Amino acid sequence: MSDAEELRIAQQRHDELVALRRGTLASVHSWELVTAVDGPGTRLTVFLSGCPLRCQYCHNPDTLRLRDGTVTPLQDALATIRLYRTVFAATGGGVTLSGGEPLMQSDFVARVFAECRALGVHTALDTSGYLGRNASDALLADTDLVLLDVKSGLPETYREVTSRRLEPTIAFGDRLATLGVPAWIRFVLVPGLTEAVDNVDAVAGIVARWPNVERVEVLPFHQMGESK
């Protein structure tokens, strides 16, 4: 490879990284049109790549690394959203950004949700809350619903499950409550890991203090991610 070619490739990669940081590009794992799973109505769920957690029971381990996704321009994502506007309107659905952890690419999330707001499309953010500090107030103002995954109520169990700390998730939940952003709570009941009575009680105690919570979903453990 010539020096000129190496320089061109290096510049292209630099430009791509800058665009990823600005949210005009995203690392996207996949897209899926689903009903009554990731929010109300029929949803266009976009799975973004990259996650700081390493959950023992992760069912999307192929989304963990940011670099493993497909680099997707913001305008391509918005074009797809516009394509399904009539479906959203007919079913009361909208767009859900999931992952991975979408707040690893918070600038992209903010840009997509701002455009959805302008289009009158319902938005949902599916997150662990661990990177809640990445979500600006402007982003949350354009968020109609947060699907908040509370993986454990006890700090020691949370660390065992995810290798990370519980406190950022609680702080994000407190912030959503203060801002009045509607939330659905998700908790996965994993035999031998999160099912202990004191852990379930701790989850209930945390969630009970958030008046913005509209729904609590206790999800059964499954092995759908084993093949991945």
PDB file of N, CA, C and O in Angstrom, residues 57-126:
ATOM      1  N   TYR A  57     -26.073 -12.814  31.930  1.00  0.00           N
ATOM      2  CA  TYR A  57     -27.161 -13.413  31.149  1.00  0.00           C
ATOM      3  C   TYR A  57     -27.469 -12.617  29.882  1.00  0.00           C
ATOM      4  O   TYR A  57     -28.553 -12.745  29.307  1.00  0.00           O
ATOM      5  N   CYS A  58     -26.538 -11.804  29.412  1.00  0.00           N
ATOM      6  CA  CYS A  58     -26.775 -10.969  28.231  1.00  0.00           C
ATOM      7  C   CYS A  58     -27.277 -11.807  27.056  1.00  0.00           C
ATOM      8  O   CYS A  58     -26.679 -12.821  26.698  1.00  0.00           O
ATOM      9  N   HIS A  59     -28.394 -11.390  26.447  1.00  0.00           N
ATOM     10  CA  HIS A  59     -28.920 -12.135  25.294  1.00  0.00           C
ATOM     11  C   HIS A  59     -28.548 -11.469  23.978  1.00  0.00           C
ATOM     12  O   HIS A  59     -28.927 -11.946  22.909  1.00  0.00           O
ATOM     13  N   ASN A  60     -27.798 -10.355  24.042  1.00  0.00           N
ATOM     14  CA  ASN A  60     -27.274  -9.726  22.829  1.00  0.00           C
ATOM     15  C   ASN A  60     -25.765  -9.486  22.950  1.00  0.00           C
ATOM     16  O   ASN A  60     -25.294  -8.356  22.783  1.00  0.00           O
ATOM     17  N   PRO A  61     -24.977 -10.531  23.221  1.00  0.00           N
ATOM     18  CA  PRO A  61     -23.529 -10.320  23.376  1.00  0.00           C
ATOM     19  C   PRO A  61     -22.855  -9.830  22.104  1.00  0.00           C
ATOM     20  O   PRO A  61     -21.757  -9.275  22.151  1.00  0.00           O
ATOM     21  N   ASP A  62     -23.535 -10.012  20.978  1.00  0.00           N
ATOM     22  CA  ASP A  62     -22.983  -9.542  19.711  1.00  0.00           C
ATOM     23  C   ASP A  62     -23.116  -8.032  19.548  1.00  0.00           C
ATOM     24  O   ASP A  62     -22.651  -7.465  18.557  1.00  0.00           O
ATOM     25  N   THR A  63     -23.719  -7.354  20.525  1.00  0.00           N
ATOM     26  CA  THR A  63     -23.820  -5.893  20.480  1.00  0.00           C
ATOM     27  C   THR A  63     -22.829  -5.215  21.422  1.00  0.00           C
ATOM     28  O   THR A  63     -22.825  -3.985  21.531  1.00  0.00           O
ATOM     29  N   LEU A  64     -22.001  -5.977  22.105  1.00  0.00           N
ATOM     30  CA  LEU A  64     -21.183  -5.410  23.181  1.00  0.00           C
ATOM     31  C   LEU A  64     -20.107  -4.441  22.689  1.00  0.00           C
ATOM     32  O   LEU A  64     -19.805  -3.460  23.341  1.00  0.00           O
ATOM     33  N   ARG A  65     -19.529  -4.708  21.532  1.00  0.00           N
ATOM     34  CA  ARG A  65     -18.396  -3.900  21.078  1.00  0.00           C
ATOM     35  C   ARG A  65     -18.845  -2.884  20.037  1.00  0.00           C
ATOM     36  O   ARG A  65     -19.472  -3.241  19.028  1.00  0.00           O
ATOM     37  N   LEU A  66     -18.513  -1.643  20.283  1.00  0.00           N
ATOM     38  CA  LEU A  66     -18.918  -0.549  19.398  1.00  0.00           C
ATOM     39  C   LEU A  66     -18.434  -0.771  17.975  1.00  0.00           C
ATOM     40  O   LEU A  66     -19.160  -0.509  17.008  1.00  0.00           O
ATOM     41  N   ARG A  67     -17.239  -1.270  17.829  1.00  0.00           N
ATOM     42  CA  ARG A  67     -16.637  -1.398  16.496  1.00  0.00           C
ATOM     43  C   ARG A  67     -17.245  -2.526  15.665  1.00  0.00           C
ATOM     44  O   ARG A  67     -16.959  -2.619  14.462  1.00  0.00           O
ATOM     45  N   ASP A  68     -18.076  -3.364  16.271  1.00  0.00           N
ATOM     46  CA  ASP A  68     -18.642  -4.490  15.533  1.00  0.00           C
ATOM     47  C   ASP A  68     -19.913  -4.143  14.774  1.00  0.00           C
ATOM     48  O   ASP A  68     -20.441  -4.976  14.030  1.00  0.00           O
ATOM     49  N   GLY A  69     -20.422  -2.928  14.950  1.00  0.00           N
ATOM     50  CA  GLY A  69     -21.649  -2.553  14.253  1.00  0.00           C
ATOM     51  C   GLY A  69     -21.396  -2.069  12.843  1.00  0.00           C
ATOM     52  O   GLY A  69     -20.249  -1.940  12.394  1.00  0.00           O
ATOM     53  N   THR A  70     -22.486  -1.809  12.138  1.00  0.00           N
ATOM     54  CA  THR A  70     -22.417  -1.239  10.797  1.00  0.00           C
ATOM     55  C   THR A  70     -22.490   0.275  10.893  1.00  0.00           C
ATOM     56  O   THR A  70     -23.436   0.826  11.481  1.00  0.00           O
ATOM     57  N   VAL A  71     -21.507   0.958  10.348  1.00  0.00           N
ATOM     58  CA  VAL A  71     -21.503   2.419  10.390  1.00  0.00           C
ATOM     59  C   VAL A  71     -22.640   2.944   9.513  1.00  0.00           C
ATOM     60  O   VAL A  71     -22.705   2.649   8.318  1.00  0.00           O
ATOM     61  N   THR A  72     -23.539   3.698  10.144  1.00  0.00           N
ATOM     62  CA  THR A  72     -24.773   4.126   9.479  1.00  0.00           C
ATOM     63  C   THR A  72     -24.941   5.634   9.587  1.00  0.00           C
ATOM     64  O   THR A  72     -24.944   6.182  10.695  1.00  0.00           O
ATOM     65  N   PRO A  73     -25.082   6.335   8.473  1.00  0.00           N
ATOM     66  CA  PRO A  73     -25.301   7.787   8.521  1.00  0.00           C
ATOM     67  C   PRO A  73     -26.637   8.125   9.182  1.00  0.00           C
ATOM     68  O   PRO A  73     -27.634   7.404   9.021  1.00  0.00           O
ATOM     69  N   LEU A  74     -26.665   9.221   9.909  1.00  0.00           N
ATOM     70  CA  LEU A  74     -27.883   9.687  10.555  1.00  0.00           C
ATOM     71  C   LEU A  74     -29.021   9.825   9.547  1.00  0.00           C
ATOM     72  O   LEU A  74     -30.155   9.421   9.831  1.00  0.00           O
ATOM     73  N   GLN A  75     -28.741  10.366   8.379  1.00  0.00           N
ATOM     74  CA  GLN A  75     -29.795  10.594   7.398  1.00  0.00           C
ATOM     75  C   GLN A  75     -30.421   9.288   6.918  1.00  0.00           C
ATOM     76  O   GLN A  75     -31.612   9.248   6.597  1.00  0.00           O
ATOM     77  N   ASP A  76     -29.629   8.220   6.868  1.00  0.00           N
ATOM     78  CA  ASP A  76     -30.190   6.922   6.487  1.00  0.00           C
ATOM     79  C   ASP A  76     -31.154   6.423   7.561  1.00  0.00           C
ATOM     80  O   ASP A  76     -32.224   5.869   7.254  1.00  0.00           O
ATOM     81  N   ALA A  77     -30.786   6.617   8.817  1.00  0.00           N
ATOM     82  CA  ALA A  77     -31.662   6.218   9.916  1.00  0.00           C
ATOM     83  C   ALA A  77     -32.960   7.016   9.889  1.00  0.00           C
ATOM     84  O   ALA A  77     -34.061   6.459  10.042  1.00  0.00           O
ATOM     85  N   LEU A  78     -32.861   8.303   9.655  1.00  0.00           N
ATOM     86  CA  LEU A  78     -34.060   9.148   9.619  1.00  0.00           C
ATOM     87  C   LEU A  78     -34.947   8.798   8.438  1.00  0.00           C
ATOM     88  O   LEU A  78     -36.182   8.843   8.536  1.00  0.00           O
ATOM     89  N   ALA A  79     -34.336   8.424   7.319  1.00  0.00           N
ATOM     90  CA  ALA A  79     -35.122   8.032   6.144  1.00  0.00           C
ATOM     91  C   ALA A  79     -35.937   6.778   6.445  1.00  0.00           C
ATOM     92  O   ALA A  79     -37.100   6.660   6.024  1.00  0.00           O
ATOM     93  N   THR A  80     -35.346   5.842   7.165  1.00  0.00           N
ATOM     94  CA  THR A  80     -36.065   4.617   7.540  1.00  0.00           C
ATOM     95  C   THR A  80     -37.213   4.943   8.478  1.00  0.00           C
ATOM     96  O   THR A  80     -38.318   4.385   8.355  1.00  0.00           O
ATOM     97  N   ILE A  81     -36.985   5.832   9.431  1.00  0.00           N
ATOM     98  CA  ILE A  81     -38.042   6.235  10.361  1.00  0.00           C
ATOM     99  C   ILE A  81     -39.203   6.872   9.607  1.00  0.00           C
ATOM    100  O   ILE A  81     -40.376   6.548   9.853  1.00  0.00           O
ATOM    101  N   ARG A  82     -38.900   7.740   8.665  1.00  0.00           N
ATOM    102  CA  ARG A  82     -39.967   8.392   7.888  1.00  0.00           C
ATOM    103  C   ARG A  82     -40.768   7.367   7.082  1.00  0.00           C
ATOM    104  O   ARG A  82     -41.977   7.528   6.881  1.00  0.00           O
ATOM    105  N   LEU A  83     -40.117   6.323   6.656  1.00  0.00           N
ATOM    106  CA  LEU A  83     -40.771   5.285   5.868  1.00  0.00           C
ATOM    107  C   LEU A  83     -41.908   4.620   6.633  1.00  0.00           C
ATOM    108  O   LEU A  83     -42.915   4.198   6.052  1.00  0.00           O
ATOM    109  N   TYR A  84     -41.762   4.534   7.970  1.00  0.00           N
ATOM    110  CA  TYR A  84     -42.745   3.832   8.795  1.00  0.00           C
ATOM    111  C   TYR A  84     -43.689   4.767   9.542  1.00  0.00           C
ATOM    112  O   TYR A  84     -44.433   4.323  10.419  1.00  0.00           O
ATOM    113  N   ARG A  85     -43.700   6.036   9.195  1.00  0.00           N
ATOM    114  CA  ARG A  85     -44.537   6.992   9.927  1.00  0.00           C
ATOM    115  C   ARG A  85     -46.010   6.618   9.920  1.00  0.00           C
ATOM    116  O   ARG A  85     -46.706   6.769  10.930  1.00  0.00           O
ATOM    117  N   THR A  86     -46.515   6.117   8.799  1.00  0.00           N
ATOM    118  CA  THR A  86     -47.937   5.749   8.740  1.00  0.00           C
ATOM    119  C   THR A  86     -48.237   4.553   9.644  1.00  0.00           C
ATOM    120  O   THR A  86     -49.316   4.460  10.232  1.00  0.00           O
ATOM    121  N   VAL A  87     -47.281   3.618   9.756  1.00  0.00           N
ATOM    122  CA  VAL A  87     -47.447   2.472  10.658  1.00  0.00           C
ATOM    123  C   VAL A  87     -47.503   2.952  12.100  1.00  0.00           C
ATOM    124  O   VAL A  87     -48.349   2.515  12.890  1.00  0.00           O
ATOM    125  N   PHE A  88     -46.606   3.859  12.464  1.00  0.00           N
ATOM    126  CA  PHE A  88     -46.601   4.390  13.827  1.00  0.00           C
ATOM    127  C   PHE A  88     -47.918   5.091  14.137  1.00  0.00           C
ATOM    128  O   PHE A  88     -48.502   4.921  15.215  1.00  0.00           O
ATOM    129  N   ALA A  89     -48.382   5.898  13.189  1.00  0.00           N
ATOM    130  CA  ALA A  89     -49.618   6.652  13.401  1.00  0.00           C
ATOM    131  C   ALA A  89     -50.821   5.725  13.571  1.00  0.00           C
ATOM    132  O   ALA A  89     -51.702   5.972  14.400  1.00  0.00           O
ATOM    133  N   ALA A  90     -50.839   4.641  12.799  1.00  0.00           N
ATOM    134  CA  ALA A  90     -51.990   3.720  12.837  1.00  0.00           C
ATOM    135  C   ALA A  90     -52.011   2.865  14.100  1.00  0.00           C
ATOM    136  O   ALA A  90     -53.086   2.457  14.551  1.00  0.00           O
ATOM    137  N   THR A  91     -50.843   2.592  14.684  1.00  0.00           N
ATOM    138  CA  THR A  91     -50.768   1.667  15.824  1.00  0.00           C
ATOM    139  C   THR A  91     -50.423   2.338  17.144  1.00  0.00           C
ATOM    140  O   THR A  91     -50.394   1.673  18.180  1.00  0.00           O
ATOM    141  N   GLY A  92     -50.167   3.642  17.106  1.00  0.00           N
ATOM    142  CA  GLY A  92     -49.718   4.315  18.326  1.00  0.00           C
ATOM    143  C   GLY A  92     -48.299   3.931  18.703  1.00  0.00           C
ATOM    144  O   GLY A  92     -47.929   3.967  19.877  1.00  0.00           O
ATOM    145  N   GLY A  93     -47.520   3.562  17.698  1.00  0.00           N
ATOM    146  CA  GLY A  93     -46.152   3.112  17.947  1.00  0.00           C
ATOM    147  C   GLY A  93     -45.134   4.216  17.759  1.00  0.00           C
ATOM    148  O   GLY A  93     -45.442   5.398  17.861  1.00  0.00           O
ATOM    149  N   GLY A  94     -43.889   3.798  17.481  1.00  0.00           N
ATOM    150  CA  GLY A  94     -42.825   4.775  17.309  1.00  0.00           C
ATOM    151  C   GLY A  94     -41.464   4.118  17.228  1.00  0.00           C
ATOM    152  O   GLY A  94     -41.344   2.950  16.847  1.00  0.00           O
ATOM    153  N   VAL A  95     -40.455   4.867  17.628  1.00  0.00           N
ATOM    154  CA  VAL A  95     -39.062   4.434  17.519  1.00  0.00           C
ATOM    155  C   VAL A  95     -38.493   4.147  18.899  1.00  0.00           C
ATOM    156  O   VAL A  95     -38.656   4.948  19.826  1.00  0.00           O
ATOM    157  N   THR A  96     -37.836   3.002  19.030  1.00  0.00           N
ATOM    158  CA  THR A  96     -37.119   2.646  20.251  1.00  0.00           C
ATOM    159  C   THR A  96     -35.652   2.472  19.926  1.00  0.00           C
ATOM    160  O   THR A  96     -35.298   1.734  19.000  1.00  0.00           O
ATOM    161  N   LEU A  97     -34.788   3.159  20.657  1.00  0.00           N
ATOM    162  CA  LEU A  97     -33.348   2.970  20.516  1.00  0.00           C
ATOM    163  C   LEU A  97     -32.876   2.101  21.665  1.00  0.00           C
ATOM    164  O   LEU A  97     -33.064   2.426  22.835  1.00  0.00           O
ATOM    165  N   SER A  98     -32.276   0.965  21.283  1.00  0.00           N
ATOM    166  CA  SER A  98     -31.875  -0.053  22.244  1.00  0.00           C
ATOM    167  C   SER A  98     -30.419  -0.423  21.975  1.00  0.00           C
ATOM    168  O   SER A  98     -29.677   0.319  21.355  1.00  0.00           O
ATOM    169  N   GLY A  99     -30.002  -1.577  22.483  1.00  0.00           N
ATOM    170  CA  GLY A  99     -28.604  -1.973  22.262  1.00  0.00           C
ATOM    171  C   GLY A  99     -28.358  -3.410  22.634  1.00  0.00           C
ATOM    172  O   GLY A  99     -29.292  -4.222  22.603  1.00  0.00           O
ATOM    173  N   GLY A 100     -27.123  -3.675  23.099  1.00  0.00           N
ATOM    174  CA  GLY A 100     -26.147  -2.703  23.520  1.00  0.00           C
ATOM    175  C   GLY A 100     -26.704  -1.674  24.495  1.00  0.00           C
ATOM    176  O   GLY A 100     -27.724  -1.838  25.121  1.00  0.00           O
ATOM    177  N   GLU A 101     -25.985  -0.596  24.617  1.00  0.00           N
ATOM    178  CA  GLU A 101     -26.394   0.533  25.441  1.00  0.00           C
ATOM    179  C   GLU A 101     -26.421   1.784  24.568  1.00  0.00           C
ATOM    180  O   GLU A 101     -25.364   2.297  24.197  1.00  0.00           O
ATOM    181  N   PRO A 102     -27.619   2.276  24.224  1.00  0.00           N
ATOM    182  CA  PRO A 102     -27.713   3.399  23.296  1.00  0.00           C
ATOM    183  C   PRO A 102     -27.023   4.665  23.789  1.00  0.00           C
ATOM    184  O   PRO A 102     -26.587   5.486  22.977  1.00  0.00           O
ATOM    185  N   LEU A 103     -26.907   4.837  25.099  1.00  0.00           N
ATOM    186  CA  LEU A 103     -26.291   6.057  25.606  1.00  0.00           C
ATOM    187  C   LEU A 103     -24.775   6.065  25.449  1.00  0.00           C
ATOM    188  O   LEU A 103     -24.131   7.061  25.784  1.00  0.00           O
ATOM    189  N   MET A 104     -24.200   4.999  24.906  1.00  0.00           N
ATOM    190  CA  MET A 104     -22.809   5.068  24.472  1.00  0.00           C
ATOM    191  C   MET A 104     -22.697   5.941  23.222  1.00  0.00           C
ATOM    192  O   MET A 104     -21.612   6.418  22.882  1.00  0.00           O
ATOM    193  N   GLN A 105     -23.825   6.129  22.536  1.00  0.00           N
ATOM    194  CA  GLN A 105     -23.872   6.974  21.343  1.00  0.00           C
ATOM    195  C   GLN A 105     -24.960   8.037  21.544  1.00  0.00           C
ATOM    196  O   GLN A 105     -25.862   8.189  20.737  1.00  0.00           O
ATOM    197  N   SER A 106     -24.835   8.756  22.646  1.00  0.00           N
ATOM    198  CA  SER A 106     -25.904   9.656  23.081  1.00  0.00           C
ATOM    199  C   SER A 106     -26.158  10.809  22.106  1.00  0.00           C
ATOM    200  O   SER A 106     -27.297  11.280  21.993  1.00  0.00           O
ATOM    201  N   ASP A 107     -25.120  11.282  21.410  1.00  0.00           N
ATOM    202  CA  ASP A 107     -25.345  12.378  20.460  1.00  0.00           C
ATOM    203  C   ASP A 107     -26.213  11.921  19.291  1.00  0.00           C
ATOM    204  O   ASP A 107     -27.062  12.673  18.795  1.00  0.00           O
ATOM    205  N   PHE A 108     -26.026  10.683  18.866  1.00  0.00           N
ATOM    206  CA  PHE A 108     -26.871  10.126  17.809  1.00  0.00           C
ATOM    207  C   PHE A 108     -28.307   9.982  18.323  1.00  0.00           C
ATOM    208  O   PHE A 108     -29.261  10.340  17.617  1.00  0.00           O
ATOM    209  N   VAL A 109     -28.461   9.467  19.538  1.00  0.00           N
ATOM    210  CA  VAL A 109     -29.790   9.330  20.129  1.00  0.00           C
ATOM    211  C   VAL A 109     -30.485  10.691  20.177  1.00  0.00           C
ATOM    212  O   VAL A 109     -31.659  10.821  19.808  1.00  0.00           O
ATOM    213  N   ALA A 110     -29.752  11.711  20.619  1.00  0.00           N
ATOM    214  CA  ALA A 110     -30.338  13.050  20.731  1.00  0.00           C
ATOM    215  C   ALA A 110     -30.802  13.563  19.372  1.00  0.00           C
ATOM    216  O   ALA A 110     -31.888  14.153  19.250  1.00  0.00           O
ATOM    217  N   ARG A 111     -29.997  13.338  18.342  1.00  0.00           N
ATOM    218  CA  ARG A 111     -30.360  13.814  17.004  1.00  0.00           C
ATOM    219  C   ARG A 111     -31.584  13.069  16.465  1.00  0.00           C
ATOM    220  O   ARG A 111     -32.492  13.674  15.877  1.00  0.00           O
ATOM    221  N   VAL A 112     -31.625  11.770  16.661  1.00  0.00           N
ATOM    222  CA  VAL A 112     -32.764  10.980  16.183  1.00  0.00           C
ATOM    223  C   VAL A 112     -34.042  11.391  16.914  1.00  0.00           C
ATOM    224  O   VAL A 112     -35.093  11.615  16.292  1.00  0.00           O
ATOM    225  N   PHE A 113     -33.962  11.515  18.233  1.00  0.00           N
ATOM    226  CA  PHE A 113     -35.157  11.846  19.003  1.00  0.00           C
ATOM    227  C   PHE A 113     -35.649  13.268  18.701  1.00  0.00           C
ATOM    228  O   PHE A 113     -36.860  13.519  18.701  1.00  0.00           O
ATOM    229  N   ALA A 114     -34.732  14.188  18.451  1.00  0.00           N
ATOM    230  CA  ALA A 114     -35.150  15.548  18.096  1.00  0.00           C
ATOM    231  C   ALA A 114     -35.927  15.545  16.785  1.00  0.00           C
ATOM    232  O   ALA A 114     -36.954  16.233  16.648  1.00  0.00           O
ATOM    233  N   GLU A 115     -35.453  14.761  15.820  1.00  0.00           N
ATOM    234  CA  GLU A 115     -36.158  14.666  14.545  1.00  0.00           C
ATOM    235  C   GLU A 115     -37.502  13.954  14.714  1.00  0.00           C
ATOM    236  O   GLU A 115     -38.509  14.347  14.100  1.00  0.00           O
ATOM    237  N   CYS A 116     -37.534  12.923  15.547  1.00  0.00           N
ATOM    238  CA  CYS A 116     -38.797  12.228  15.816  1.00  0.00           C
ATOM    239  C   CYS A 116     -39.811  13.185  16.443  1.00  0.00           C
ATOM    240  O   CYS A 116     -41.005  13.152  16.103  1.00  0.00           O
ATOM    241  N   ARG A 117     -39.341  14.020  17.351  1.00  0.00           N
ATOM    242  CA  ARG A 117     -40.230  15.006  17.970  1.00  0.00           C
ATOM    243  C   ARG A 117     -40.828  15.921  16.898  1.00  0.00           C
ATOM    244  O   ARG A 117     -42.021  16.217  16.897  1.00  0.00           O
ATOM    245  N   ALA A 118     -39.989  16.357  15.968  1.00  0.00           N
ATOM    246  CA  ALA A 118     -40.456  17.235  14.893  1.00  0.00           C
ATOM    247  C   ALA A 118     -41.463  16.525  13.993  1.00  0.00           C
ATOM    248  O   ALA A 118     -42.383  17.156  13.455  1.00  0.00           O
ATOM    249  N   LEU A 119     -41.296  15.212  13.839  1.00  0.00           N
ATOM    250  CA  LEU A 119     -42.181  14.425  12.981  1.00  0.00           C
ATOM    251  C   LEU A 119     -43.432  13.938  13.712  1.00  0.00           C
ATOM    252  O   LEU A 119     -44.333  13.378  13.090  1.00  0.00           O
ATOM    253  N   GLY A 120     -43.491  14.126  15.028  1.00  0.00           N
ATOM    254  CA  GLY A 120     -44.611  13.636  15.809  1.00  0.00           C
ATOM    255  C   GLY A 120     -44.555  12.138  16.054  1.00  0.00           C
ATOM    256  O   GLY A 120     -45.591  11.490  16.256  1.00  0.00           O
ATOM    257  N   VAL A 121     -43.340  11.560  16.067  1.00  0.00           N
ATOM    258  CA  VAL A 121     -43.150  10.123  16.271  1.00  0.00           C
ATOM    259  C   VAL A 121     -42.754   9.858  17.720  1.00  0.00           C
ATOM    260  O   VAL A 121     -41.824  10.487  18.248  1.00  0.00           O
ATOM    261  N   HIS A 122     -43.451   8.938  18.365  1.00  0.00           N
ATOM    262  CA  HIS A 122     -43.185   8.562  19.760  1.00  0.00           C
ATOM    263  C   HIS A 122     -41.788   7.959  19.893  1.00  0.00           C
ATOM    264  O   HIS A 122     -41.347   7.174  19.047  1.00  0.00           O
ATOM    265  N   THR A 123     -41.081   8.319  20.967  1.00  0.00           N
ATOM    266  CA  THR A 123     -39.711   7.843  21.175  1.00  0.00           C
ATOM    267  C   THR A 123     -39.593   7.084  22.488  1.00  0.00           C
ATOM    268  O   THR A 123     -40.201   7.453  23.510  1.00  0.00           O
ATOM    269  N   ALA A 124     -38.795   6.025  22.459  1.00  0.00           N
ATOM    270  CA  ALA A 124     -38.507   5.258  23.671  1.00  0.00           C
ATOM    271  C   ALA A 124     -37.014   4.942  23.720  1.00  0.00           C
ATOM    272  O   ALA A 124     -36.407   4.604  22.696  1.00  0.00           O
ATOM    273  N   LEU A 125     -36.448   5.057  24.916  1.00  0.00           N
ATOM    274  CA  LEU A 125     -35.032   4.790  25.146  1.00  0.00           C
ATOM    275  C   LEU A 125     -34.917   3.569  26.027  1.00  0.00           C
ATOM    276  O   LEU A 125     -35.375   3.564  27.174  1.00  0.00           O
ATOM    277  N   ASP A 126     -34.319   2.508  25.501  1.00  0.00           N
ATOM    278  CA  ASP A 126     -34.139   1.255  26.236  1.00  0.00           C
ATOM    279  C   ASP A 126     -32.713   1.238  26.789  1.00  0.00           C
ATOM    280  O   ASP A 126     -31.754   1.078  26.038  1.00  0.00           O
TER     281      ASP A 126
END
